Short mmCIF file of C-alpha atoms in Angstrom, two decimals:
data_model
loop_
_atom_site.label_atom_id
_atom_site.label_comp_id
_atom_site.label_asym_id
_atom_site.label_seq_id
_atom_site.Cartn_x
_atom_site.Cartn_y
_atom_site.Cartn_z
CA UNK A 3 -7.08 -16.51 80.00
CA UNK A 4 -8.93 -15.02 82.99
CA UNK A 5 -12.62 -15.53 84.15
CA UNK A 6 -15.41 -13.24 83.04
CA UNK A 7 -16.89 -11.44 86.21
CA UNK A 8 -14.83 -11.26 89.72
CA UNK A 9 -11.96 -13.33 88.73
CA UNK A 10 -10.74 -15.58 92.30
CA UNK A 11 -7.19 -14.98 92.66
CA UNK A 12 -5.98 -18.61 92.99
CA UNK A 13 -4.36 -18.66 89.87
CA UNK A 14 -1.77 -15.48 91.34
CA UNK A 15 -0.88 -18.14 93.69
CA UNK A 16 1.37 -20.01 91.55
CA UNK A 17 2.34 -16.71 88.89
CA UNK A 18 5.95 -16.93 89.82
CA UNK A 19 6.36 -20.67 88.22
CA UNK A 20 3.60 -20.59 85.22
CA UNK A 21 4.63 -18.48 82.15
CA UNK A 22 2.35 -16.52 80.67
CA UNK A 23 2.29 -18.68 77.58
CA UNK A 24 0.60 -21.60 79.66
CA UNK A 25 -1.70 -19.27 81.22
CA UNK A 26 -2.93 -18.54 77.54
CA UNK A 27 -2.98 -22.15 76.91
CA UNK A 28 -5.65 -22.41 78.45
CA UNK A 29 -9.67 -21.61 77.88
CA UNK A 30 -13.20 -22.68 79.25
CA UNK A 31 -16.47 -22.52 78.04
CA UNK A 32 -20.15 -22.03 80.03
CA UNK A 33 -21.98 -20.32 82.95
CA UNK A 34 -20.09 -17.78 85.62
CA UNK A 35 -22.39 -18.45 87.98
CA UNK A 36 -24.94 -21.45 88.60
CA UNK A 37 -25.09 -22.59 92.59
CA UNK A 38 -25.34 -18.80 93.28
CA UNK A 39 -25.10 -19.22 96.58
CA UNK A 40 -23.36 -16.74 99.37
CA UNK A 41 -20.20 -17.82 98.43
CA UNK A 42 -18.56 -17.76 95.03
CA UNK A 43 -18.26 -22.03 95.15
CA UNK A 44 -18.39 -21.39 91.83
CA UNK A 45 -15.30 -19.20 91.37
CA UNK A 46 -13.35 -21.47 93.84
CA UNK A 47 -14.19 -24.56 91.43
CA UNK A 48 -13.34 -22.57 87.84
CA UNK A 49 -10.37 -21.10 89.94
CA UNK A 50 -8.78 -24.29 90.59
CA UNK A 51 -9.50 -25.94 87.37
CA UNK A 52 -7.90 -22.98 85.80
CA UNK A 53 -4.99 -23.11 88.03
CA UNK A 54 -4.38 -26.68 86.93
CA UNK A 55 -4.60 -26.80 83.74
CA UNK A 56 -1.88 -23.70 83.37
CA UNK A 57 0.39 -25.91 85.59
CA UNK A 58 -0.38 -29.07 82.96
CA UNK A 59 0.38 -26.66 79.68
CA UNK A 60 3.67 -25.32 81.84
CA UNK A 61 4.47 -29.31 82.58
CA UNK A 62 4.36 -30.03 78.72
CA UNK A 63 5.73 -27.03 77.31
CA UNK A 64 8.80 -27.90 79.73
CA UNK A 65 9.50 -31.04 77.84
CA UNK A 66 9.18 -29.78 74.66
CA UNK A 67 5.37 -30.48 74.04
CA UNK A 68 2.77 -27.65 73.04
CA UNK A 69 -0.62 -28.55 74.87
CA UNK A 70 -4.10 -26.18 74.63
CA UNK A 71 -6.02 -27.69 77.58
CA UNK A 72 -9.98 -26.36 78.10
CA UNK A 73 -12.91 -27.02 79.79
CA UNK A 74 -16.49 -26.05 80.31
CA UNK A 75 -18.81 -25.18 83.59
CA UNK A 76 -20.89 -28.08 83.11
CA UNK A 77 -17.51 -29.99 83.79
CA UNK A 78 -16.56 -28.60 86.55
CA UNK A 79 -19.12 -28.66 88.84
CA UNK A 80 -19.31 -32.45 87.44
CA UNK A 81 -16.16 -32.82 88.95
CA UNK A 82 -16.96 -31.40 91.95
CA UNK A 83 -19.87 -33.33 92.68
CA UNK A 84 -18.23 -36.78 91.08
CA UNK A 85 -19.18 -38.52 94.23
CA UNK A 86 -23.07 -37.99 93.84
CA UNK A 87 -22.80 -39.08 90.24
CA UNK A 88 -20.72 -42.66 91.19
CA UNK A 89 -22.94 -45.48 91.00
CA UNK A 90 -21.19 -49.14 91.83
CA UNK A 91 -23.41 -51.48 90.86
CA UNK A 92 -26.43 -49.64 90.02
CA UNK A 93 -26.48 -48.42 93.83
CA UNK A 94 -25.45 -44.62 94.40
CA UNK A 95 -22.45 -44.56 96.73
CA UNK A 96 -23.17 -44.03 100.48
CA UNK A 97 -22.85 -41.03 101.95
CA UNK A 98 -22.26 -39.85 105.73
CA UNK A 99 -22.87 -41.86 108.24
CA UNK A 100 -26.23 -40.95 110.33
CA UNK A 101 -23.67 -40.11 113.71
CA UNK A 102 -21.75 -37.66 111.14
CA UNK A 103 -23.71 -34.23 110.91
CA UNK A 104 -25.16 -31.29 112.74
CA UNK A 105 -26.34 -31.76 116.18
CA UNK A 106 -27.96 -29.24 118.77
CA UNK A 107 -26.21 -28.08 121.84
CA UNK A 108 -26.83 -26.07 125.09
CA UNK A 109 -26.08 -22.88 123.52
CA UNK A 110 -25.90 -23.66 119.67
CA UNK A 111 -24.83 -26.56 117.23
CA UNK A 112 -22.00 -28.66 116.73
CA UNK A 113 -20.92 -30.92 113.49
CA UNK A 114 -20.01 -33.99 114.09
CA UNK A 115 -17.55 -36.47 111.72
CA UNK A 116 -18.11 -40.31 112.33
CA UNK A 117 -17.70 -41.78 108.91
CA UNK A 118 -14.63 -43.55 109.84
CA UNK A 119 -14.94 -46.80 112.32
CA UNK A 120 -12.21 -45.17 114.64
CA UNK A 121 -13.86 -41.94 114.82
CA UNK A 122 -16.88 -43.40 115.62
CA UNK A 123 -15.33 -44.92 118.52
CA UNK A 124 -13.92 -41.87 119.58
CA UNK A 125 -16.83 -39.77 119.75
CA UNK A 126 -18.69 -42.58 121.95
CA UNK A 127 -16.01 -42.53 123.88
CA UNK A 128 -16.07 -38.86 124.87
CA UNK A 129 -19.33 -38.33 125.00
CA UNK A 130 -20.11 -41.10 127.34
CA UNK A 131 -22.20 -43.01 124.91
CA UNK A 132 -22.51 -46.57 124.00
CA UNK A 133 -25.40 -46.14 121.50
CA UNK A 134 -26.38 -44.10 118.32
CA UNK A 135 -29.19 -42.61 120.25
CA UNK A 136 -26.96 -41.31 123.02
CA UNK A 137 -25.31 -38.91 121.17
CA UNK A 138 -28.27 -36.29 121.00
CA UNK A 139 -28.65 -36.19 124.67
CA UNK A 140 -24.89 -35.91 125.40
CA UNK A 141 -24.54 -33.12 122.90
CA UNK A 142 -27.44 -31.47 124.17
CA UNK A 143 -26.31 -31.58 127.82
CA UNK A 144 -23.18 -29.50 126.81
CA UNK A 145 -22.35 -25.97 125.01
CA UNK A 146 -20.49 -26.17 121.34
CA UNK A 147 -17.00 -25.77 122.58
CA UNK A 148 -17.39 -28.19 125.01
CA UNK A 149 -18.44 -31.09 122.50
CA UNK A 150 -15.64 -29.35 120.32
CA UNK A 151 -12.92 -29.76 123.16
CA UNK A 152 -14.11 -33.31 124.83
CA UNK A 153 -14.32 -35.01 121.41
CA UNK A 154 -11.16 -33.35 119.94
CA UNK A 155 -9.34 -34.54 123.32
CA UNK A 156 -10.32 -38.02 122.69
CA UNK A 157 -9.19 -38.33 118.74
CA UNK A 158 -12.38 -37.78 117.24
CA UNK A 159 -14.08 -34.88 115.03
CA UNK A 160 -16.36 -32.16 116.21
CA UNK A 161 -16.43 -28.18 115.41
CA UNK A 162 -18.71 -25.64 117.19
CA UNK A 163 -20.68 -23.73 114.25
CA UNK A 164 -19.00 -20.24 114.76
CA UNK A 165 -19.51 -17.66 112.54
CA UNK A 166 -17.14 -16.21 110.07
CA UNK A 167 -16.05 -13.32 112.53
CA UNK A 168 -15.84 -15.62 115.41
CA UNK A 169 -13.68 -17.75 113.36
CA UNK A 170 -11.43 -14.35 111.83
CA UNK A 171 -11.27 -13.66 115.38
CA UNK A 172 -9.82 -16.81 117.01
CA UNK A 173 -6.30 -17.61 116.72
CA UNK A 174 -6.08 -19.66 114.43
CA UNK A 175 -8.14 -18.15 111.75
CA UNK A 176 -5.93 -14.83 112.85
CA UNK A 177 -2.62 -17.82 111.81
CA UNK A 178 -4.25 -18.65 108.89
CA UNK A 179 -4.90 -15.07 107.27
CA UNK A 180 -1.09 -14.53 107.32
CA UNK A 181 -0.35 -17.31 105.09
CA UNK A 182 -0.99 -17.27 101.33
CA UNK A 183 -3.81 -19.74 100.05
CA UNK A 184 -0.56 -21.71 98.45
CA UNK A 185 2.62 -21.99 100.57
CA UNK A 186 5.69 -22.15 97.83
CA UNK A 187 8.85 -22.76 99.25
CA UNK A 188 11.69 -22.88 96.36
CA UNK A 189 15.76 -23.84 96.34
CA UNK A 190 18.02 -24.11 93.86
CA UNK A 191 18.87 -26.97 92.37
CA UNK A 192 20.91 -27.84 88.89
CA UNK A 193 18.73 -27.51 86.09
CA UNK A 194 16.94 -30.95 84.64
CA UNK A 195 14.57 -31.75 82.33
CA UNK A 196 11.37 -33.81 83.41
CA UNK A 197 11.04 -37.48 81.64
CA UNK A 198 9.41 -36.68 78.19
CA UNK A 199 6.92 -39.30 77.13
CA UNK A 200 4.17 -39.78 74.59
CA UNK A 201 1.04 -41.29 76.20
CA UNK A 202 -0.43 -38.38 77.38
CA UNK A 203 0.90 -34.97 78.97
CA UNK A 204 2.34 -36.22 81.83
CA UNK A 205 3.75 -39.81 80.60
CA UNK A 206 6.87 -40.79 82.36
CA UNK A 207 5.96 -38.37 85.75
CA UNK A 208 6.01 -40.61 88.61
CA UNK A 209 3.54 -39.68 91.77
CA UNK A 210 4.12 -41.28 94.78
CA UNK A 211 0.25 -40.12 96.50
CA UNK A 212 0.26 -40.65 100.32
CA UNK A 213 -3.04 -39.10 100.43
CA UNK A 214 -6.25 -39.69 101.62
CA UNK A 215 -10.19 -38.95 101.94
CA UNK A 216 -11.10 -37.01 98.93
CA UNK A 217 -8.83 -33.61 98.42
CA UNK A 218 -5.64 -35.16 97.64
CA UNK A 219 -6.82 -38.52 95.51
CA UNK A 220 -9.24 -36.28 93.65
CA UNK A 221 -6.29 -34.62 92.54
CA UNK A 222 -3.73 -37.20 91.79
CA UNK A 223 -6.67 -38.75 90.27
CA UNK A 224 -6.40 -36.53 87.36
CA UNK A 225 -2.39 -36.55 87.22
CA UNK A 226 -2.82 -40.49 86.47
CA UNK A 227 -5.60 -39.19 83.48
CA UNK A 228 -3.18 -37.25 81.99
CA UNK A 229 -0.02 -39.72 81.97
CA UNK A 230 1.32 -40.08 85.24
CA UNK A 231 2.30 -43.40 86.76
CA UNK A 232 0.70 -42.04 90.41
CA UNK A 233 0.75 -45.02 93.26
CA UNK A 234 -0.87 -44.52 96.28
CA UNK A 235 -0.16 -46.39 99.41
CA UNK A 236 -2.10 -46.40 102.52
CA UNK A 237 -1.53 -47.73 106.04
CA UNK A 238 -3.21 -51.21 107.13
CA UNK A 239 -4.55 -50.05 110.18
CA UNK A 240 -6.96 -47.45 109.08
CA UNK A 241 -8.27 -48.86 105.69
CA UNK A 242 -9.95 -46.24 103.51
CA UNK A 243 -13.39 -46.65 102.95
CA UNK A 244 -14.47 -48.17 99.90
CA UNK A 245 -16.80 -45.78 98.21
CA UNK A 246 -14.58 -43.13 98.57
CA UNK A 247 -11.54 -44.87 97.49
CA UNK A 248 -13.55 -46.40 94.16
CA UNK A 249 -14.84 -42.67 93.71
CA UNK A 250 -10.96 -41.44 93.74
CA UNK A 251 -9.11 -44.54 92.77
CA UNK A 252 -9.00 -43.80 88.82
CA UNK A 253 -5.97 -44.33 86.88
CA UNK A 254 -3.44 -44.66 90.28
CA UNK A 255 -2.41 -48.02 91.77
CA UNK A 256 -3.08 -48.99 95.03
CA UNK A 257 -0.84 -50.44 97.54
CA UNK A 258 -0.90 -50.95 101.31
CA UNK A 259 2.46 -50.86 103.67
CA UNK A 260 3.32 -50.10 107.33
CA UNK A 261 5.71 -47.50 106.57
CA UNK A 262 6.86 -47.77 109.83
CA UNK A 263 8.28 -51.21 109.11
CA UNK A 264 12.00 -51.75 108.20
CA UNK A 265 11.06 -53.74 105.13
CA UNK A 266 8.43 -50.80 104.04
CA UNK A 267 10.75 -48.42 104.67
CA UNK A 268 13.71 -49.84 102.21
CA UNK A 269 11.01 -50.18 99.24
CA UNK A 270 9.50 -46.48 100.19
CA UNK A 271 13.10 -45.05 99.68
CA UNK A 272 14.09 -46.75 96.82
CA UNK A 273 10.48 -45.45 95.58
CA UNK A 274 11.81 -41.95 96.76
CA UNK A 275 14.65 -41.89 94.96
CA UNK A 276 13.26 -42.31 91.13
CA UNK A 277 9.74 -40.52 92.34
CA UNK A 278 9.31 -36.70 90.76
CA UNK A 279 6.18 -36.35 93.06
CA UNK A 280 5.19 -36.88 96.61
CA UNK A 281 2.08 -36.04 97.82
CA UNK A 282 0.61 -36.16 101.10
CA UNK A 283 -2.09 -35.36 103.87
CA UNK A 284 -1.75 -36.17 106.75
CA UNK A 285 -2.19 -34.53 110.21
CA UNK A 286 0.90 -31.94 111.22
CA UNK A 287 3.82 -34.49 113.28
CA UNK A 288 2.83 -37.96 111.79
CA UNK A 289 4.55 -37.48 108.53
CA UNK A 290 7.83 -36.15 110.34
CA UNK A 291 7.83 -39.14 112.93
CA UNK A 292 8.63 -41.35 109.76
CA UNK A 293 10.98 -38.89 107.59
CA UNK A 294 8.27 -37.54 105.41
CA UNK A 295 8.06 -34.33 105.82
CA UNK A 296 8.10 -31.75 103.43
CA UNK A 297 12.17 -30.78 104.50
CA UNK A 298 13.19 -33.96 105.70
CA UNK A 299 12.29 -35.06 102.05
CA UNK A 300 13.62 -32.06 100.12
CA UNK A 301 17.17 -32.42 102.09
CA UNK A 302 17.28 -36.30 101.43
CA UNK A 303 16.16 -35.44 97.22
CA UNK A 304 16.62 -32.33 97.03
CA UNK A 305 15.14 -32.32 93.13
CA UNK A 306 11.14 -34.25 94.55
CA UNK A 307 8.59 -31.51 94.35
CA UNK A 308 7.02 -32.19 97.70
CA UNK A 309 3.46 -31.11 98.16
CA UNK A 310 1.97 -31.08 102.10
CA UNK A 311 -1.91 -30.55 102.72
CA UNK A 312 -3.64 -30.83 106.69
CA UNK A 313 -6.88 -29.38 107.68
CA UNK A 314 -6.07 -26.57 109.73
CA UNK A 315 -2.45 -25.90 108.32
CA UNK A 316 0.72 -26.09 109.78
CA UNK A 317 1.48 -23.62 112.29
CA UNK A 318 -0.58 -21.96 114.99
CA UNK A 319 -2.45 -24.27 117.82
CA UNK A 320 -4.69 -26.29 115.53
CA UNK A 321 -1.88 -27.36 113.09
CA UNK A 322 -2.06 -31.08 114.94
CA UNK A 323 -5.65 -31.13 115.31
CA UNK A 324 -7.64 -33.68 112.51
CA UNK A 325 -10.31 -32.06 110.03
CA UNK A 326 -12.43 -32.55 107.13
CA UNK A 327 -13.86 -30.59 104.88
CA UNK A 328 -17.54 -30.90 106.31
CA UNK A 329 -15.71 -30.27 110.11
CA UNK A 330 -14.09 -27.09 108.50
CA UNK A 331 -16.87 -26.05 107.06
CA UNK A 332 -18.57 -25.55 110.64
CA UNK A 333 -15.58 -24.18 112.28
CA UNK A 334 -15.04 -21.36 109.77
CA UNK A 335 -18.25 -19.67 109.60
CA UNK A 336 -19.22 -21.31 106.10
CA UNK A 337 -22.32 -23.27 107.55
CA UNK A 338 -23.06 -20.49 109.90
CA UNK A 339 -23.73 -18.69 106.19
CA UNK A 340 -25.74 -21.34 104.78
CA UNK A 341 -27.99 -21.65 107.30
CA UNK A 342 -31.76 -21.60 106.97
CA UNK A 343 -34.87 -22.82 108.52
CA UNK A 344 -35.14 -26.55 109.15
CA UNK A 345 -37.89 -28.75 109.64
CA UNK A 346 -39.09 -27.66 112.52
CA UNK A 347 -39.29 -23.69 111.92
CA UNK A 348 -36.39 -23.46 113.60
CA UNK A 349 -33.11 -22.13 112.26
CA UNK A 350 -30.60 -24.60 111.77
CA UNK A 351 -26.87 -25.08 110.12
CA UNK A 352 -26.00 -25.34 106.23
CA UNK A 353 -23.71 -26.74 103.88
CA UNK A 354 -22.18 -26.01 100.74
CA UNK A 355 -23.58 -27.74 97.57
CA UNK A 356 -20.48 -29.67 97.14
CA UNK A 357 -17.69 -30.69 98.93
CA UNK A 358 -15.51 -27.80 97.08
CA UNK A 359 -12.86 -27.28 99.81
CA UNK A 360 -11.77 -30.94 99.45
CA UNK A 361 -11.81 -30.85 95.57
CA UNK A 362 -10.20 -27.23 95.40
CA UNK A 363 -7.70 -27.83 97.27
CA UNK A 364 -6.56 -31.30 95.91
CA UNK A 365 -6.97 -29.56 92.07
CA UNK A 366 -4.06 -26.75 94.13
CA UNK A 367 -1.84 -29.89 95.30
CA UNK A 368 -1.72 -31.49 91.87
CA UNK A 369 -0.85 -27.53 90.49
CA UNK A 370 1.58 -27.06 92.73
CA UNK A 371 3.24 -30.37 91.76
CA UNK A 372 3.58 -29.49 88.19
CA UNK A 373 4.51 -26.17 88.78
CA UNK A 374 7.33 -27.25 90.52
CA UNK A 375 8.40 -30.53 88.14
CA UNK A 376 8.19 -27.85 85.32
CA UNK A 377 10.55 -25.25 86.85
CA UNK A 378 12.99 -27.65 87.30
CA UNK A 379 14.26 -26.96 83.85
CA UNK A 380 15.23 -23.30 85.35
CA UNK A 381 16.93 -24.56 88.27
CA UNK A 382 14.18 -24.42 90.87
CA UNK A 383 12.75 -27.09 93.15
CA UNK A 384 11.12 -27.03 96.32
CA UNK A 385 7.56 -27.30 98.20
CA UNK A 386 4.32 -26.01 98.70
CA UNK A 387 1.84 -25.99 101.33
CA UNK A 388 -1.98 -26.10 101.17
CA UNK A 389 -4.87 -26.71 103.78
CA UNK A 390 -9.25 -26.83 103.50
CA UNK A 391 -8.90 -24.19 106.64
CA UNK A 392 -7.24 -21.60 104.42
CA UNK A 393 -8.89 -22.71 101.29
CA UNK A 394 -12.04 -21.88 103.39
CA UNK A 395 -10.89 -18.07 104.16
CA UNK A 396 -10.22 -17.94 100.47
CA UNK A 397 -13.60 -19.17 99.59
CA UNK A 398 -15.19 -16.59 102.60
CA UNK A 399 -13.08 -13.46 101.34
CA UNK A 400 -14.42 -13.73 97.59
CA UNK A 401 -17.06 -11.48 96.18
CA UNK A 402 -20.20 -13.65 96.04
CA UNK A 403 -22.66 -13.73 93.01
CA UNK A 404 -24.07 -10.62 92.20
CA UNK A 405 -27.35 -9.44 94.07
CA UNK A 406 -30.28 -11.14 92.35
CA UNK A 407 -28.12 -13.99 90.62
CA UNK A 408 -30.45 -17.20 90.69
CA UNK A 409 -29.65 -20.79 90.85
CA UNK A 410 -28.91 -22.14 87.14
CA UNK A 411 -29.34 -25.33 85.84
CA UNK A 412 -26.78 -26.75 84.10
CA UNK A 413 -26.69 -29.62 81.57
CA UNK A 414 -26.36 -33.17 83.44
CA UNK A 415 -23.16 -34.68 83.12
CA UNK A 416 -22.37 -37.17 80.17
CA UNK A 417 -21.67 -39.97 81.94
CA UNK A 418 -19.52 -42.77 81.51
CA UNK A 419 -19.40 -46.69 82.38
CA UNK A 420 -17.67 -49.79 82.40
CA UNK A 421 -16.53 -53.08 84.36
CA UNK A 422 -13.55 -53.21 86.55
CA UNK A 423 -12.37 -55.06 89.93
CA UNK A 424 -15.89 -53.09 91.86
CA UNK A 425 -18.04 -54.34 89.20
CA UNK A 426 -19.99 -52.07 87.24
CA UNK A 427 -19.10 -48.38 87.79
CA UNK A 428 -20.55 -45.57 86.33
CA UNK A 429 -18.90 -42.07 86.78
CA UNK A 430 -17.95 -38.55 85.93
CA UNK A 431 -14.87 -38.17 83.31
CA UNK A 432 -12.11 -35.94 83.70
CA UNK A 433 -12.87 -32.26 83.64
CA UNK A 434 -10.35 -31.19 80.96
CA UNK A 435 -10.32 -31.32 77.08
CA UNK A 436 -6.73 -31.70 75.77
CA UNK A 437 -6.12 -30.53 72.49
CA UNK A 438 -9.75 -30.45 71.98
CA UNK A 439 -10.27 -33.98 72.21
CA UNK A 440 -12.07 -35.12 75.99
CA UNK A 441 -9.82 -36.45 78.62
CA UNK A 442 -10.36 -40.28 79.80
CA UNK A 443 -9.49 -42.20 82.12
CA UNK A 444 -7.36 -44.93 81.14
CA UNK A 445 -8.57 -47.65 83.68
CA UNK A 446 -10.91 -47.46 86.12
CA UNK A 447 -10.11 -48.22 90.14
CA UNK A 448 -8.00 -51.43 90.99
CA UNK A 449 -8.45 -53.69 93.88
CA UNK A 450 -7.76 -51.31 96.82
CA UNK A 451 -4.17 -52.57 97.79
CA UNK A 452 -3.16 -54.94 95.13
CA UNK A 453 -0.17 -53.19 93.54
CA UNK A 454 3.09 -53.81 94.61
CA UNK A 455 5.73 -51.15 96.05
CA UNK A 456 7.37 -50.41 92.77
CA UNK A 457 7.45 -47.70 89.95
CA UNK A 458 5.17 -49.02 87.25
#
């Protein structure tokens, strides 16, 4: 199955491990087009969604199982916008904090990130301020890449609003072109089946998620939807914040450990050992300080599919540097080309109309992971590699919507609701149809940190 009109490649990326029959498994339904912005967002989303349900029909058909898996346009850019649509409570979740955002400079703009308490500290901190309404004036009083480099230096999150070519140009972005959108690294391995099951697609998978933010949870979110026992475990010094973690937290448990602790460290390998999965996304170096790397992992279980994500990817001289999807965004040209006039006449910065770079890539992680459970049964096992920065060339070097496409509106979302641990939570299902029949979650978010270090 391929999309109608300029088809994004992203589905290539992971040809090698899906056979064609579980590319044909697969169908969707609706609009090409309805953003129709300058970038193909679009295209990205359908891309992605594409690419993971092949890898789900490739996961099933390895264990014996024969799964048709669609979905529709209204869906996906559901899905991609899941966080608008929460509501906790009645109240629509919060979303960035007024110090996160564009800001003027001495010879352009800057984005700032200050969503997280830490981050916030850090940009005070290098910029001199102790207030909210310091931060204009200490922007303004310095060019882009100065904010960029002082704030950056100091642990927190800023990126000078270059342009695409300014971006192509730099080194990194010149790193970043020579690596596929999907980095698959493969061994062999003897040949094993993954653990059939029969409460969904992907009963008896086991997902170990050390993920955070929104890519990689918005991913595993929809590995627990289709069977998987996925638990995700955070660190107790940087807490995740609690909208985002509700908005993500579906069908996954939720644990909290100091892997760095001898105790924590025990349970996580014991974990290791019966876990098919483990996902993560973190900054390049603080996974290998603690042994979980992509090949310290793959040499210590050599059959885990292992599946790495960072901001700015892993090589070149940004590969330690922390990012988010709004901060990448501005870096690679993509606000630069969504920029328009602002309130006061003036031209100022854009953004895209959902946070697809985070979503995109996490629906590539989860892929990947299946891809790589499934060819297990041919004797292959090994890694793959994805980050927003390349995700964002990808998104830049696609054919946008055809000259006079307009914006469409698309059906709103059929919602769902119920009661759990947040109180009353109404949300966005899961974007896939399996077998024709809608995909559900099967609980909604628990307590942030109440399960326990142990396979379901």
């Amino acid at each position: 199955m391929t999309l109608p009109g300029r088809v994004p490649p992203l589905l290539h990326s992971l040809a090698r491990l899906l056979p064609e029959q579980a590319r044909e498994a697969v169908s969707w339904s609706g609009r090409r087009w309805w953003w129709a912005g300058r970038l193909d967002v679009e295209g990205l989303a359908l891309g992605s969604l594409q690419m993971l349900a092949a890898a789900v029909a490739a996961y099933a058909s390895s264990t014996g199982g024969g799964t048709r898996i669609s979905f529709t346009s209204d869906g996906a850019a559901a899905a991609f916008a899941s966080y608008a649509h929460l509501r906790i409570n009645n109240r629509p979740v919060q979303g960035f904090a007024p110090l996160s955002g564009f800001r003027p400079t001495a010879d352009g703009w800057v984005r700032l990130h200050a969503n997280y308490p830490h981050h916030e500290r850090a940009l005070f901190t290098a910029l001199g301020a102790e207030r909210p309404g310091e931060v204009d004036a200490a922007v303004r009083g310095r060019t882009s890449a100065e904010v960029e480099a002082v704030v950056t230096a100091h642990g927190g999150l800023a990126a000078e609003v270059r342009t695409p070519q300014a971006w192509a140009d730099s080194e990194q972005g010149r790193v970043l072109q020579a690596e596929p959108w999907l980095r698959l690294e493969l061994d062999a391995v003897d040949p094993a089946l993954p653990r059939p099951g029969n409460a969904g697609p992907l009963d008896g998978l086991r997902v170990l998620d050390l993920t955070r933010v929104i890519a990689g949870p918005s991913g595993s979110r929809l590995l627990g939807a289709l069977g998987a026992d996925v638990l995700r475990v955070d660190p107790p010094a940087i807490p995740e914040l609690e909208d985002q973690y509700v908005d993500t937290g579906f069908a996954k448990r939720s644990a909290v450990a100091d892997l760095g602790g001898a105790e924590a460290c025990r349970r996580l390998r014991a974990l290791l050992a019966q876990a098919d999965v483990v996902l993560t996304a973190y900054r390049g170096g603080s996974m290998a300080r603690l042994g979980l790397d992509a090949g310290s992992l793959r040499a210590e279980y050599p059959q885990l599919a292992v599946v790495s994500l960072d901001a700015w990817g892993d090589r070149g001289p940004w590969a330690g540097r922390r990012g988010f999807d709004s901060i990448v965004q501005a870096a690679t040209g993509i606000s630069y080309l969504y920029g328009g006039a602002g309130d006061d006449g003036g031209w100022r910065p854009g953004a895209l109309p959902v946070q697809a770079l985070d979503y995109a890539t996490g629906l590539g992680m989860s892929a990947a992971a299946l891809a790589l459970v499934a060819a297990r049964r041919q004797g292959a096992a090994g890694s793959a590699h994805l980050s927003l920065a390349r995700t964002a060339q990808e998104l830049l070097a696609l054919p946008g919507p055809p000259p006079g496409t307009e914006p469409a509106a698309l059906p709103g979302p059929v919602l769902r609701s119920g009661f759990a641990d947040y109180g009353s939570l109404t949300y966005v299902p899961p974007p896939l149809q399996i077998n024709g029949h809608q995909l559900e979650y099967p609980w909604l978010p628990p307590r942030y940190g109440s399960a326990d270090l142990a396979w379901r």
